[in-house]
Backbone as CSV, one residue per row, in Angstrom:
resi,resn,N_x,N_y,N_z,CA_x,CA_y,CA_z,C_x,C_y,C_z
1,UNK,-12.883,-61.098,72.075,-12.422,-61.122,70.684,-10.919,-60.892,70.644
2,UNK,-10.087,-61.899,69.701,-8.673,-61.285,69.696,-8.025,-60.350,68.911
3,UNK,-7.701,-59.194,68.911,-7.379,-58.572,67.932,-6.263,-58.615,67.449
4,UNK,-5.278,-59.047,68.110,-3.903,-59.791,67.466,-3.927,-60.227,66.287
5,UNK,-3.315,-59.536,65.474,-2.998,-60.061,63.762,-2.222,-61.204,63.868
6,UNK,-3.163,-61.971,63.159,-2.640,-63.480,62.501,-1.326,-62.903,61.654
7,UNK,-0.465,-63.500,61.722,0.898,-63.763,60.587,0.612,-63.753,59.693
8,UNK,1.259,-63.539,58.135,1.041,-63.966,56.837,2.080,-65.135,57.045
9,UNK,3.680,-64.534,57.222,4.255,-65.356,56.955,5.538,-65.575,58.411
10,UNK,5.692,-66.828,59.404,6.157,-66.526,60.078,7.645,-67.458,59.756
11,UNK,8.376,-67.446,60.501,9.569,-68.498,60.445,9.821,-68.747,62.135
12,UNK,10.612,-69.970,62.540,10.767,-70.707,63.763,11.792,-71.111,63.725
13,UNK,12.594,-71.164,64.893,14.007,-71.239,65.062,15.228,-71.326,63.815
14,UNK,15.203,-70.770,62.938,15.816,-70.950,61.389,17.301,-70.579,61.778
15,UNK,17.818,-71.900,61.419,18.929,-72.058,61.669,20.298,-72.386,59.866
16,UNK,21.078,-71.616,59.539,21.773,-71.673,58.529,23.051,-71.540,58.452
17,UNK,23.482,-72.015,57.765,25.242,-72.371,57.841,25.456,-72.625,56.237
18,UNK,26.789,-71.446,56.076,27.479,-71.921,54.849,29.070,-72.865,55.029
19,UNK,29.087,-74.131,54.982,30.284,-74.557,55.433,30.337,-74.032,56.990
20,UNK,31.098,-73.836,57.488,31.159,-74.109,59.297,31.001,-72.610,59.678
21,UNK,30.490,-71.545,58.950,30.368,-70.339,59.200,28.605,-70.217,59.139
22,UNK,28.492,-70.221,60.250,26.888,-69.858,60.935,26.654,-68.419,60.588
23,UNK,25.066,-68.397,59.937,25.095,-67.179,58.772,23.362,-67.138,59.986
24,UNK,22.446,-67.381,60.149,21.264,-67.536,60.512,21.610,-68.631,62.099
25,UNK,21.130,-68.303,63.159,21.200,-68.717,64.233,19.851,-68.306,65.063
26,UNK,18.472,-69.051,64.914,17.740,-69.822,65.680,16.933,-68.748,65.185
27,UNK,16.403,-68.015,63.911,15.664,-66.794,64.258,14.612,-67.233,64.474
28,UNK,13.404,-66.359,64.810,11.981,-67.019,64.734,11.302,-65.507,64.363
29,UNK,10.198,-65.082,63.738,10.164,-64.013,63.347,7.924,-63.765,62.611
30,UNK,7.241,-63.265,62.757,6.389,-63.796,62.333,6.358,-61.945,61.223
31,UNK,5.607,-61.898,60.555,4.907,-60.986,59.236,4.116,-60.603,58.832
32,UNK,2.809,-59.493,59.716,1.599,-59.449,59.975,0.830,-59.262,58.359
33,UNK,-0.306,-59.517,58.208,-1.054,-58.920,56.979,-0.611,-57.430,56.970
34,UNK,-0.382,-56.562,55.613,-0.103,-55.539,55.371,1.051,-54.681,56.479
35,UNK,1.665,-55.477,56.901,2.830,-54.975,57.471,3.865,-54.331,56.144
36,UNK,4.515,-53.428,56.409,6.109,-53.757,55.943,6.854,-53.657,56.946
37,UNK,7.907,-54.745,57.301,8.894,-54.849,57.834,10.331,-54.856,56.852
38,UNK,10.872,-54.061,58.003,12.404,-53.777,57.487,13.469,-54.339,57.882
39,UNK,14.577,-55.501,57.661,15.502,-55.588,57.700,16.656,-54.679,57.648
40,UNK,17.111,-54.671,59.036,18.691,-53.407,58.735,19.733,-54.518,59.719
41,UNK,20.863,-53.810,59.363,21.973,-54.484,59.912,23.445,-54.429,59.046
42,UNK,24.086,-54.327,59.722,25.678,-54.750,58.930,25.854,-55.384,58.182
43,UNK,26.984,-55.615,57.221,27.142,-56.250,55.825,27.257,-57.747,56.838
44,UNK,26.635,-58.734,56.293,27.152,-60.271,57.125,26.283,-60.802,57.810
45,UNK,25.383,-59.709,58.233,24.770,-59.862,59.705,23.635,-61.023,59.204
46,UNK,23.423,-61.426,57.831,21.765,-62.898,57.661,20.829,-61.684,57.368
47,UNK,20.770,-60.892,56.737,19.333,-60.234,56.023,19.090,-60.968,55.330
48,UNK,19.842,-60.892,54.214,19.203,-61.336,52.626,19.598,-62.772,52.754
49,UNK,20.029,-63.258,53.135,20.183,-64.590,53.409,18.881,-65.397,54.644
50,UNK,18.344,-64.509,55.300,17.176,-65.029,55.735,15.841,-64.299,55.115
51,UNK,15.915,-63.507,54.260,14.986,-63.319,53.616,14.675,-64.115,52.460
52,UNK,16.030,-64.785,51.227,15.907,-66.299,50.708,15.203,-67.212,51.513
53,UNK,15.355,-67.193,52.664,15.060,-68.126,53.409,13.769,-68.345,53.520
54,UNK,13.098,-67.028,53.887,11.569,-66.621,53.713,11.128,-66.849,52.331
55,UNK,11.456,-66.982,51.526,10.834,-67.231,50.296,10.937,-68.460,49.535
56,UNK,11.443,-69.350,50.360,11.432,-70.734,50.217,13.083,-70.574,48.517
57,UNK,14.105,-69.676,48.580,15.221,-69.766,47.414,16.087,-70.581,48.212
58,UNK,16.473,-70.421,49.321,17.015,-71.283,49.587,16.893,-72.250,50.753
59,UNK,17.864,-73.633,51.004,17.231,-74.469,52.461,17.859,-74.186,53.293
60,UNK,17.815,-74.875,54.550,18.485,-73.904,55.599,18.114,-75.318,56.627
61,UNK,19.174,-75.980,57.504,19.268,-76.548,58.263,18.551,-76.868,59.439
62,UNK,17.833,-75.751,59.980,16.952,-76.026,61.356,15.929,-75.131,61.245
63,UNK,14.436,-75.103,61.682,13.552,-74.745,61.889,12.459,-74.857,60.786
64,UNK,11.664,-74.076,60.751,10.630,-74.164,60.142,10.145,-72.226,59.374
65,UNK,9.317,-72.899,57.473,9.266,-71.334,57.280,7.132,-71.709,57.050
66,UNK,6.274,-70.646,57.512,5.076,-71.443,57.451,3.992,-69.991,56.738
67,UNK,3.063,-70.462,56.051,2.404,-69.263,55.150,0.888,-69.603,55.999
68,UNK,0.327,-68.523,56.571,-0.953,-68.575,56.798,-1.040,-69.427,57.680
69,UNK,-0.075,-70.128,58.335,-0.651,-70.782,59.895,0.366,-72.053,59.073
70,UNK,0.642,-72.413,57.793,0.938,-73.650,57.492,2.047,-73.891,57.303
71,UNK,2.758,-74.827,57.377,3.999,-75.025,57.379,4.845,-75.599,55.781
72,UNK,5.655,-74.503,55.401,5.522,-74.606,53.870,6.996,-75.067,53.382
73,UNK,7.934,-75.317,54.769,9.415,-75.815,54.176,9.813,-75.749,55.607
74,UNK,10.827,-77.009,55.909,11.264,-77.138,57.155,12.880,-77.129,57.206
75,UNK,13.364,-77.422,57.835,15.005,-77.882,58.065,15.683,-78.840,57.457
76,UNK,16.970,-79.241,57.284,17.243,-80.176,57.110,17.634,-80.221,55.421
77,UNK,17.382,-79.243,55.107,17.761,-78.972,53.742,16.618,-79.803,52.566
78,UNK,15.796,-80.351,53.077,14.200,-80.819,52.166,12.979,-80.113,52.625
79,UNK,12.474,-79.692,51.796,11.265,-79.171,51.731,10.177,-80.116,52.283
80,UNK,9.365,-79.573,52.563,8.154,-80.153,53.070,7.372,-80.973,52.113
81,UNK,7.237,-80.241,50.987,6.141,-80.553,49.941,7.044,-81.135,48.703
82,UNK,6.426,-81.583,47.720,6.663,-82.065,46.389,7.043,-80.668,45.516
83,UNK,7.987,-80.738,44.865,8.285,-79.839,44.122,7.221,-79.033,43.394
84,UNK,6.451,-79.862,42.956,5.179,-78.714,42.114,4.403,-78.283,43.226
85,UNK,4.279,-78.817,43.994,3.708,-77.950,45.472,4.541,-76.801,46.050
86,UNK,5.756,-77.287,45.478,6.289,-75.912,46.280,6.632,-74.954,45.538
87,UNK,6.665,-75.173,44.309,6.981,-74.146,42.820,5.439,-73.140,43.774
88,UNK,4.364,-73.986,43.548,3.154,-73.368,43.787,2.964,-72.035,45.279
89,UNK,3.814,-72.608,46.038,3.782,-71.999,47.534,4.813,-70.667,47.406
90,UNK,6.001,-71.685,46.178,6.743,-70.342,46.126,6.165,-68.893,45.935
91,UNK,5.010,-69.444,44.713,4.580,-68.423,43.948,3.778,-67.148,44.612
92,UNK,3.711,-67.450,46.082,2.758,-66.692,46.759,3.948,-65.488,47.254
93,UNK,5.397,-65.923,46.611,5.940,-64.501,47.708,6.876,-63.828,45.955
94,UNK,6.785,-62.701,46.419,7.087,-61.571,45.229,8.345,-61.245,45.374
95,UNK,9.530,-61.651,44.477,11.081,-61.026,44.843,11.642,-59.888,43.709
96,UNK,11.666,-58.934,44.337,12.930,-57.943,43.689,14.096,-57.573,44.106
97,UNK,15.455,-58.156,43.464,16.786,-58.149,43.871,17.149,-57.052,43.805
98,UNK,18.625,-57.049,44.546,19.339,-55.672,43.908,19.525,-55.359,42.247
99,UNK,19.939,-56.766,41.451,20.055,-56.526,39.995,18.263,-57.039,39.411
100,UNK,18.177,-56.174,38.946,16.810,-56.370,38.454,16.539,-58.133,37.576
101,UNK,17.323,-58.211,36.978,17.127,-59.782,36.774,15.826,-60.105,35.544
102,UNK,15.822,-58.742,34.615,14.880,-58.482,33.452,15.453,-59.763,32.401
103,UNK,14.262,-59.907,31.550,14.797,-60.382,30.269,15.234,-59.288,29.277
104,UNK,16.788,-59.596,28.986,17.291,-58.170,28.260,16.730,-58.137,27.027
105,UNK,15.987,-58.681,26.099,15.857,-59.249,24.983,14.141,-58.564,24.928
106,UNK,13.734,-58.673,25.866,12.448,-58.250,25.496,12.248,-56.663,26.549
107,UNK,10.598,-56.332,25.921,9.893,-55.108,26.824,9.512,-55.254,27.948
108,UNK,9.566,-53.644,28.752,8.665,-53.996,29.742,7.509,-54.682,29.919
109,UNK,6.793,-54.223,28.760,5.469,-55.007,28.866,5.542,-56.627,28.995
110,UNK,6.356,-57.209,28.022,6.748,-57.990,27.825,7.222,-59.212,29.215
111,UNK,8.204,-58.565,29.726,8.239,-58.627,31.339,7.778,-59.231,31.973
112,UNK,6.955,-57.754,32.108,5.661,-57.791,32.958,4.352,-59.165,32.948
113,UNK,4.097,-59.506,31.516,3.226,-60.557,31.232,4.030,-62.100,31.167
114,UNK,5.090,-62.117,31.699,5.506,-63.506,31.681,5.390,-64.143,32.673
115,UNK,5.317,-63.785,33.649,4.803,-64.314,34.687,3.216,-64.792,34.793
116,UNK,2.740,-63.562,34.515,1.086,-64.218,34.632,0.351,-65.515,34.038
117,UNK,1.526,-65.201,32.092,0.758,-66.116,31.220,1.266,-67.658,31.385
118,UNK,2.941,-67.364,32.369,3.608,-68.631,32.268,3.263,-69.901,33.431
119,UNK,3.252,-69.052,34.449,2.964,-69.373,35.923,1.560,-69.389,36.556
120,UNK,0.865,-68.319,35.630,-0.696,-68.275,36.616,-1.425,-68.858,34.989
121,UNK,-1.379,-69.031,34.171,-2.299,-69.304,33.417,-3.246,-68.869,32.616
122,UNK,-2.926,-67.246,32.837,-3.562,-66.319,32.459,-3.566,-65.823,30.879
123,UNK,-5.006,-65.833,30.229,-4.759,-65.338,29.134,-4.094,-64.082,28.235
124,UNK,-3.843,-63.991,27.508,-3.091,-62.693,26.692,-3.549,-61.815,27.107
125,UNK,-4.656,-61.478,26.658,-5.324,-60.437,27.074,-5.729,-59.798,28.184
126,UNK,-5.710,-60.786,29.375,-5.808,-60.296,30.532,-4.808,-60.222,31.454
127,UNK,-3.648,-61.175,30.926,-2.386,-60.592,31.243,-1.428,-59.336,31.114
128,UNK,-2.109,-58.742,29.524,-1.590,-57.716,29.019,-2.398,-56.280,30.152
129,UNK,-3.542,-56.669,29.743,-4.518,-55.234,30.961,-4.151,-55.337,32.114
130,UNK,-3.303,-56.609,32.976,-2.926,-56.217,33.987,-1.755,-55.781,34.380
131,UNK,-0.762,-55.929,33.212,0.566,-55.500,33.347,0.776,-53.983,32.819
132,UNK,-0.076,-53.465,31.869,-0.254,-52.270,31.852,-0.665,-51.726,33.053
133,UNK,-1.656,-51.741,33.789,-2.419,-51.363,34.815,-0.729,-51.130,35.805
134,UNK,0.147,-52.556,35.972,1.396,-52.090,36.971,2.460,-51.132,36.648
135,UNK,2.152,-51.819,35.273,3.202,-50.588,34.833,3.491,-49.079,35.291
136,UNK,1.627,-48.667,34.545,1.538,-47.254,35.081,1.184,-47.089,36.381
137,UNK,0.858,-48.164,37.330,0.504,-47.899,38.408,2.293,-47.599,39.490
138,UNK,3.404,-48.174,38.756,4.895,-47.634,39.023,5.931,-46.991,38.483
139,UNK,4.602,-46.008,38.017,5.240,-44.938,36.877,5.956,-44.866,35.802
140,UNK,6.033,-46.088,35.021,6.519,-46.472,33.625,5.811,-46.759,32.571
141,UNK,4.439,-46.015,32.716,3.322,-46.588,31.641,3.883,-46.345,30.546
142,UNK,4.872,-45.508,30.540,4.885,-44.526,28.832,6.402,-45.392,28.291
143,UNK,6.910,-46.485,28.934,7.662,-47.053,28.481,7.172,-48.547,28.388
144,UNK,6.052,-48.698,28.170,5.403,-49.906,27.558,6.272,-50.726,26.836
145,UNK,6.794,-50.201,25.851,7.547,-51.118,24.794,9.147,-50.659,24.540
146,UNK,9.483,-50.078,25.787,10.830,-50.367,25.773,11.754,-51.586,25.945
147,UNK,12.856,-51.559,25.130,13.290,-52.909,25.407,14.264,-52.602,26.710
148,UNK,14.857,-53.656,26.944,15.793,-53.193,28.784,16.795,-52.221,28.416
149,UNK,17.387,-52.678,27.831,18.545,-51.667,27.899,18.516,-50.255,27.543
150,UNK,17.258,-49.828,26.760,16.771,-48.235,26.806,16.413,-47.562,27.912
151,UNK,16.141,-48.631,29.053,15.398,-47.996,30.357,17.027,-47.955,31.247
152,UNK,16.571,-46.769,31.635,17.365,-46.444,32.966,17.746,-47.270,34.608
153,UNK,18.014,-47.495,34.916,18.308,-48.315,36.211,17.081,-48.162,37.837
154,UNK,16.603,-47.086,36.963,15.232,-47.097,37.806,13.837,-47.498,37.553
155,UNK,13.916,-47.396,36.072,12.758,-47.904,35.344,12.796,-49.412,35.185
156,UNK,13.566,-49.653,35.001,14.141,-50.983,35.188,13.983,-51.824,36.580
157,UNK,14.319,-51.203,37.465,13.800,-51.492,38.857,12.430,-51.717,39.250
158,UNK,11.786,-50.539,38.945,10.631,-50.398,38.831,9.472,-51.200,37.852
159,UNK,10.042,-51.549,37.252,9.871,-52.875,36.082,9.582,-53.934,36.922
160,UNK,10.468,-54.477,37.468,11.231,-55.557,38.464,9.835,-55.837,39.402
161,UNK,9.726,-54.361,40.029,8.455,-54.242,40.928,7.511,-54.832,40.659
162,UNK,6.707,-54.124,39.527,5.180,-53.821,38.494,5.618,-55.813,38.465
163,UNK,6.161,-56.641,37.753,6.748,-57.561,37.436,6.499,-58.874,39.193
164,UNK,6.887,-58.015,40.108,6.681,-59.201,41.065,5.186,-58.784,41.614
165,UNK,4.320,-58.082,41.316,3.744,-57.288,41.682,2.170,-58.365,40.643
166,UNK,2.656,-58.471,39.414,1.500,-59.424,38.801,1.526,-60.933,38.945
167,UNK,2.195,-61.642,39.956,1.945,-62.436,40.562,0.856,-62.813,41.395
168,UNK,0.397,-61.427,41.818,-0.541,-60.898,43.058,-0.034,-62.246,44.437
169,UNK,1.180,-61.725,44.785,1.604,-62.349,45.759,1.352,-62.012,47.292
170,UNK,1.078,-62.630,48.494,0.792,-62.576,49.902,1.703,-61.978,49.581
171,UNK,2.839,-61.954,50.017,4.153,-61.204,50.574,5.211,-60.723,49.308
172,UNK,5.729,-59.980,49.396,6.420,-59.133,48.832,7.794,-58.786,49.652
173,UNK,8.999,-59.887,48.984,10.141,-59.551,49.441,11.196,-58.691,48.215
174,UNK,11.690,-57.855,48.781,12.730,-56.952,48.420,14.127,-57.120,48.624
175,UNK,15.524,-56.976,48.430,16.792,-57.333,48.692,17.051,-56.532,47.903
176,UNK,17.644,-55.313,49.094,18.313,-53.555,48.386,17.812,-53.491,47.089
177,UNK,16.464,-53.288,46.927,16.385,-52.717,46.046,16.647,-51.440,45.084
178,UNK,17.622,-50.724,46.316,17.851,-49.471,45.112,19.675,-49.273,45.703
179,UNK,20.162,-50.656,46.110,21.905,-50.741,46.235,22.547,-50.512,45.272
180,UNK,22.014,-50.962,43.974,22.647,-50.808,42.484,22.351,-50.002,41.642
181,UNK,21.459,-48.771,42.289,20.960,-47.801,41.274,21.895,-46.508,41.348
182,UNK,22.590,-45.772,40.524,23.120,-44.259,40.672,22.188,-43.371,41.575
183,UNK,22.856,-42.900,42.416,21.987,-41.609,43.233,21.091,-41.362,43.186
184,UNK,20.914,-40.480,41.689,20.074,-40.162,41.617,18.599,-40.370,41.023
185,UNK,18.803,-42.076,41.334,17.830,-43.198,40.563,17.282,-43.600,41.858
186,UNK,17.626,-43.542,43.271,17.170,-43.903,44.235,15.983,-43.621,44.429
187,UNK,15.196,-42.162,44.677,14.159,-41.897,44.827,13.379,-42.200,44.042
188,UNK,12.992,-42.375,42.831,11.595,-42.840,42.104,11.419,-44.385,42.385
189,UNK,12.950,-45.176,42.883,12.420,-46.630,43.502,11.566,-46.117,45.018
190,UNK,12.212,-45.420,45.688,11.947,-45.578,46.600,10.501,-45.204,47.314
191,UNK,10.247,-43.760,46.071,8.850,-43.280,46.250,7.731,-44.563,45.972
192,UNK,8.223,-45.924,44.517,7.312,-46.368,44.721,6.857,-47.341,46.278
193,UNK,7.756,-47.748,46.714,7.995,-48.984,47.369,7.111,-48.601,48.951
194,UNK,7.243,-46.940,48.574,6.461,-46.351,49.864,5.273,-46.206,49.396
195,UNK,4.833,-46.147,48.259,3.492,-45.749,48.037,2.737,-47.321,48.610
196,UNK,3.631,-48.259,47.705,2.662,-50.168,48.194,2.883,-49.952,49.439
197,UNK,3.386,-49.128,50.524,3.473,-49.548,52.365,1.657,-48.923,52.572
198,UNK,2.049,-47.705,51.805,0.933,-47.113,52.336,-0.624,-47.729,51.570
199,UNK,-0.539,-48.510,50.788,-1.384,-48.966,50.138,-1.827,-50.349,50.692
200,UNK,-1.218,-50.694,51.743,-1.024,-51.935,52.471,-0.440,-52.992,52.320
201,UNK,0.152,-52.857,50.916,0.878,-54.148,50.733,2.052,-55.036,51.805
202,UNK,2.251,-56.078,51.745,2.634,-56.788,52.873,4.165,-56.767,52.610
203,UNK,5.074,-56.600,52.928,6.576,-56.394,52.233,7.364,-56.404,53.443
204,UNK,8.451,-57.268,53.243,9.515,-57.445,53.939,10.753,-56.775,52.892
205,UNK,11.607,-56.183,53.405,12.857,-55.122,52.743,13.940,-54.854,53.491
206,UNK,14.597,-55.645,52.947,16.417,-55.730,53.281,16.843,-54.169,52.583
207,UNK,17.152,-52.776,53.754,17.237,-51.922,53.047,19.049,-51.163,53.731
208,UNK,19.612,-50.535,53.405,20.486,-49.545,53.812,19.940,-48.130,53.896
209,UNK,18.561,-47.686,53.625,17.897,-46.532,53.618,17.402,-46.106,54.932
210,UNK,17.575,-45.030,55.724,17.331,-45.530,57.433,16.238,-44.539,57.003
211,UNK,16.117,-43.503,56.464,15.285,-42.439,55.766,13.948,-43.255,55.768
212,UNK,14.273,-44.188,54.775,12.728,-45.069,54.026,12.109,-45.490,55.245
213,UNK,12.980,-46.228,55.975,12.893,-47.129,57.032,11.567,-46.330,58.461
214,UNK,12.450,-45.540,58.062,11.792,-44.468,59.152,10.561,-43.599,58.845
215,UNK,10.306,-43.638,57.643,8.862,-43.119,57.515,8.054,-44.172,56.709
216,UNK,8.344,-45.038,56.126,7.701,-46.058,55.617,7.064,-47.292,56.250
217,UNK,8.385,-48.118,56.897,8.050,-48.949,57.793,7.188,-48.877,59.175
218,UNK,6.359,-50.171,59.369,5.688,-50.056,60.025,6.771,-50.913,61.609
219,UNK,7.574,-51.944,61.136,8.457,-52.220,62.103,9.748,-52.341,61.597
220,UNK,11.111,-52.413,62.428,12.903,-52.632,62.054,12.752,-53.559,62.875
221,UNK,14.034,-54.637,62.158,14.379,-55.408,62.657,15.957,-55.192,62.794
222,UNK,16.906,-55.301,63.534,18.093,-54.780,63.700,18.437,-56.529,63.289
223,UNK,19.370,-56.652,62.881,19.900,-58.076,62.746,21.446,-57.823,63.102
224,UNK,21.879,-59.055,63.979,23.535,-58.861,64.582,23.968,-60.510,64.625
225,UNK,24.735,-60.470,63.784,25.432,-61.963,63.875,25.027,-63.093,63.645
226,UNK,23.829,-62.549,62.837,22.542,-63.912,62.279,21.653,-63.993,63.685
227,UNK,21.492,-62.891,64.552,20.555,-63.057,65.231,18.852,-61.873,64.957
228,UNK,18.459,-61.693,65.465,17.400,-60.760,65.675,17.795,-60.121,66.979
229,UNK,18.560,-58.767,67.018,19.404,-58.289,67.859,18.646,-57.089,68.240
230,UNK,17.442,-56.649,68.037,16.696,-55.490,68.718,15.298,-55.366,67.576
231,UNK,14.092,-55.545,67.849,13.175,-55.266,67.009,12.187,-54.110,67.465
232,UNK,11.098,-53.443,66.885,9.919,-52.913,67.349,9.505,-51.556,66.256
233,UNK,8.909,-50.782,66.566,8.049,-49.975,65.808,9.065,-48.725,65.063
234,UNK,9.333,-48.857,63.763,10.537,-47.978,63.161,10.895,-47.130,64.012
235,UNK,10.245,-46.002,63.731,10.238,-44.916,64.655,10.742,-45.065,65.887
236,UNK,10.327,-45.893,66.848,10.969,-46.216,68.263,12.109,-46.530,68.214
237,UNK,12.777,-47.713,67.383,13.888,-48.182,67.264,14.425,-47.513,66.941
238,UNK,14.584,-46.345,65.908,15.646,-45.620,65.332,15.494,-44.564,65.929
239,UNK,14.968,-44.275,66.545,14.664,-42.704,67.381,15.872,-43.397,68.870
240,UNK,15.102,-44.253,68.902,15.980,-44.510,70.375,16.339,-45.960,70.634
241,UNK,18.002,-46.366,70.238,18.035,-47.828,70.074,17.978,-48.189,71.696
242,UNK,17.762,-49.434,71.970,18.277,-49.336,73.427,19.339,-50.715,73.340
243,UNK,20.073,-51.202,72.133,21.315,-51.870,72.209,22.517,-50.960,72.084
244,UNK,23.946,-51.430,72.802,24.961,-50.833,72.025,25.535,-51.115,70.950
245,UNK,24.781,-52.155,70.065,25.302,-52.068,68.546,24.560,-51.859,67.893
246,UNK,23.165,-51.658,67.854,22.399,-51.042,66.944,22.555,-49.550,67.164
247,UNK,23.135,-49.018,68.266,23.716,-47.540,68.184,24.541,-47.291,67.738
248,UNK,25.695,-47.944,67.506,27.526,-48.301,67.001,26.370,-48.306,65.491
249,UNK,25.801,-49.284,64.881,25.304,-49.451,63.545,24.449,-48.084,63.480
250,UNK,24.101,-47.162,63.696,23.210,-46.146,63.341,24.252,-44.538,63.391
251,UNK,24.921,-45.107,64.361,25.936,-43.779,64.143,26.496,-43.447,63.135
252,UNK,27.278,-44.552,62.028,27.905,-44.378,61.190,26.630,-44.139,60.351
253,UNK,25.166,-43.490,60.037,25.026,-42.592,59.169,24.069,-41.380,60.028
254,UNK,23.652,-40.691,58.942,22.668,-39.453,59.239,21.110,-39.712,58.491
255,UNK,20.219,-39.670,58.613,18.927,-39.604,57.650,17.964,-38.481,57.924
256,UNK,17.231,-38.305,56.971,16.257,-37.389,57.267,14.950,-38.054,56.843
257,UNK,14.200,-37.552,57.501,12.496,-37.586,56.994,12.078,-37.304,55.270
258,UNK,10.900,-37.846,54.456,11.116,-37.358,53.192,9.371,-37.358,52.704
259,UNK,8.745,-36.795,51.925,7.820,-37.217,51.655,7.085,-38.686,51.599
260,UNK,5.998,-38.819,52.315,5.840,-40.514,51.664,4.846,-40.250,50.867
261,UNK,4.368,-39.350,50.511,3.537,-39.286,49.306,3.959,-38.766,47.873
262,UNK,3.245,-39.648,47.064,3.972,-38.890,45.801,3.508,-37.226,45.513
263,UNK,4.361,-36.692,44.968,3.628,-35.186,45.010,3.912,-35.041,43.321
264,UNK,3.225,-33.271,43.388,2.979,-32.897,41.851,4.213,-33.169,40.808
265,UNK,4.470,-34.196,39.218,5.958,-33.560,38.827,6.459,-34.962,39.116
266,UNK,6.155,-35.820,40.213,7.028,-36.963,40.025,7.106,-37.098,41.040
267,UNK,8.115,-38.579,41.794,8.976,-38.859,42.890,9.693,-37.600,43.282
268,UNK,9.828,-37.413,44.487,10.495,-36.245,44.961,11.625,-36.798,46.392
269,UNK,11.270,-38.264,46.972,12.035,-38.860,47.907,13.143,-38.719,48.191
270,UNK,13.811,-38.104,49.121,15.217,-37.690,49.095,15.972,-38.912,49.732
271,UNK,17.094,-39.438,48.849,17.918,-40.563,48.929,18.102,-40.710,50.420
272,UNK,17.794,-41.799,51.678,17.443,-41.516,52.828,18.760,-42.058,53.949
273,UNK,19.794,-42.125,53.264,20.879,-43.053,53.964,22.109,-42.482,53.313
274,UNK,23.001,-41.419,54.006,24.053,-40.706,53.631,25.292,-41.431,54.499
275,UNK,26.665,-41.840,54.161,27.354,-42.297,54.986,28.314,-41.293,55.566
276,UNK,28.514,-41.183,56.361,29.034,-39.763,57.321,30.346,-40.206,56.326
C-alpha cells in the first residue's frame, strides 16, 4: 500500500520573468491534502509572485500548475482551458492579500455572501447561514452588519478569511496576511490562520512571521533568487538551516514559540517576527 500523500496542488518547472528580470526560475513544488506550507524568504526572492502563480492570477512562461493530478494552466502565457473553465478551476483556490480587498460600501455579512450567491449559485438563505457560521467561526460574529470602515484592520482581515473561506476551496492561499495590520492587530489574524492549520485546512502562506511559521506550519520553504533554496519540516528548517543564506535570512530576526490554541478571553498569539 502507498502511503505517500497524493498532492492537492503541485507546480513543474515554473518558470517567470518580468521584462528581462527572472522573478521564478524552474520551481517545481507539490501541496499535500491538509498541509500548510509556508513560504519565507527575502523581499524579491518569487513568494507571492509564485504563489499568483499557484492560483492560476497570473501566467508565467514555462512549466506547468496542476490540481489533483490535473493539469490546470501551463506556460507560455495561455492557459490550458477556456476561460469559463478556468474562472471554474480558479474557484477551487481561496486568496487573502495583504490589503483585504473588501467591498467598502457594504457588511461583513454582506461580503461574506457574495461569493457564494455570485459564483457558486447558492441561495440567500443558505448563503447567509453559511457566512454567519464563518463569520463567527473567525471571531467576528458580533460584527455581522458592520459596514468596512467601522471594522478594524483585523476584523477586516479576518473578514477577508471567513470570505475566501465560503468558497469551500481545495487550497487556501494567503500573501502576508497580517503585513498591513498595526501590531497590535497581528495576533487575532494570526490566532485564526493557526486554528484552520490545526483544523486541517490546506494553506499555502507567504509569511514574515518565523513565530507562526514555527509552530503552525507543517513545512518552510526558504525561497532565494526565484529558486526553492532549502525546504523540509518547519521546525527542522528553522531550528537548524543547513544553507548559508537561509542562516544570513534568519539571523536578521528573533521569534518565539506562542500558543496555537485559542485560549480563554480571545487571541492571545504573540506577534511572531521581531526585527533585531
Amino acid at each position: 500500500m502507498n502511503s505517500t500523500p497524493s498532492p492537492v496542488l503541485s507546480v513543474a518547472g515554473l518558470d517567470k520573468s518580468y521584462g528581462e528580470r527572472k522573478i521564478l526560475n524552474g520551481i517545481s513544488l507539490d501541496v499535500n491534502c491538509g498541509e500548510t506550507l509556508v513560504l519565507i524568504g527575502a523581499s524579491g526572492s518569487g513568494k507571492s509572485t509564485l504563489l499568483r502563480c499557484m492560483g492560476l492570477l497570473d501566467p508565467f512562461e514555462a512549466g506547468t500548475v496542476s490540481l489533483n493530478g490535473e493539469v490546470i494552466a501551463t506556460g507560455g502565457g495561455h492557459r490550458r482551458h477556456e476561460s469559463r473553465a478556468e474562472s471554474r478551476r480558479r474557484a477551487n483556490f481561496g486568496f487573502v492579500f495583504q490589503q483585504f480587498n473588501l467591498f467598502g460600501h457594504r457588511t461583513a455579512l454582506e461580503n461574506v455572501m457574495e461569493g457564494p450567491r455570485v459564483v457558486r449559485g447558492m441561495g440567500k438563505a443558505a448563503a447567509r447561514k453559511l457566512s454567519v457560521e464563518l463569520l463567527e467561526r473567525v471571531g467576528v460574529g458580533h460584527r455581522l452588519h458592520a459596514a468596512v470602515p467601522e471594522m478594524s484592520g483585523g476584523e477586516q482581515q479576518r473578514v477577508a478569511i471567513a470570505r475566501a473561506l465560503a468558497m469551500e476551496p481545495q487550497c487556501l492561499l494567503l500573501d502576508e496576511p497580517t503585513s498591513a495590520l498595526d501590531p497590535e492587530l497581528v495576533a487575532e489574524v494570526l490566532d485564526v490562520v493557526a486554528q484552520l492549520a490545526q483544523e486541517g485546512t490546506t494553506m499555502v502562506i507567504v509569511t514574515h512571521e518565523m513565530g507562526f511559521a514555527y509552530e503552525a506550519a507543517d513545512r518552510v520553504v526558504f525561497m532565494c533568487n526565484g529558486t526553492v533554496h532549502e525546504q523540509g519540516p518547519a521546525r527542522a528548517v528553522l531550528d537548524s538551516p543547513s544553507t548559508t543564506a537561509l542562516k544570513s535570512f534568519l539571523r536578521r530576526f528573533h521569534y518565539a514559540s506562542f500558543p496555537s490554541t485559542p485560549q480563554p478571553g480571545g487571541a492571545v498569539l504573540t506577534p511572531a517576527l521581531d526585527p533585531h
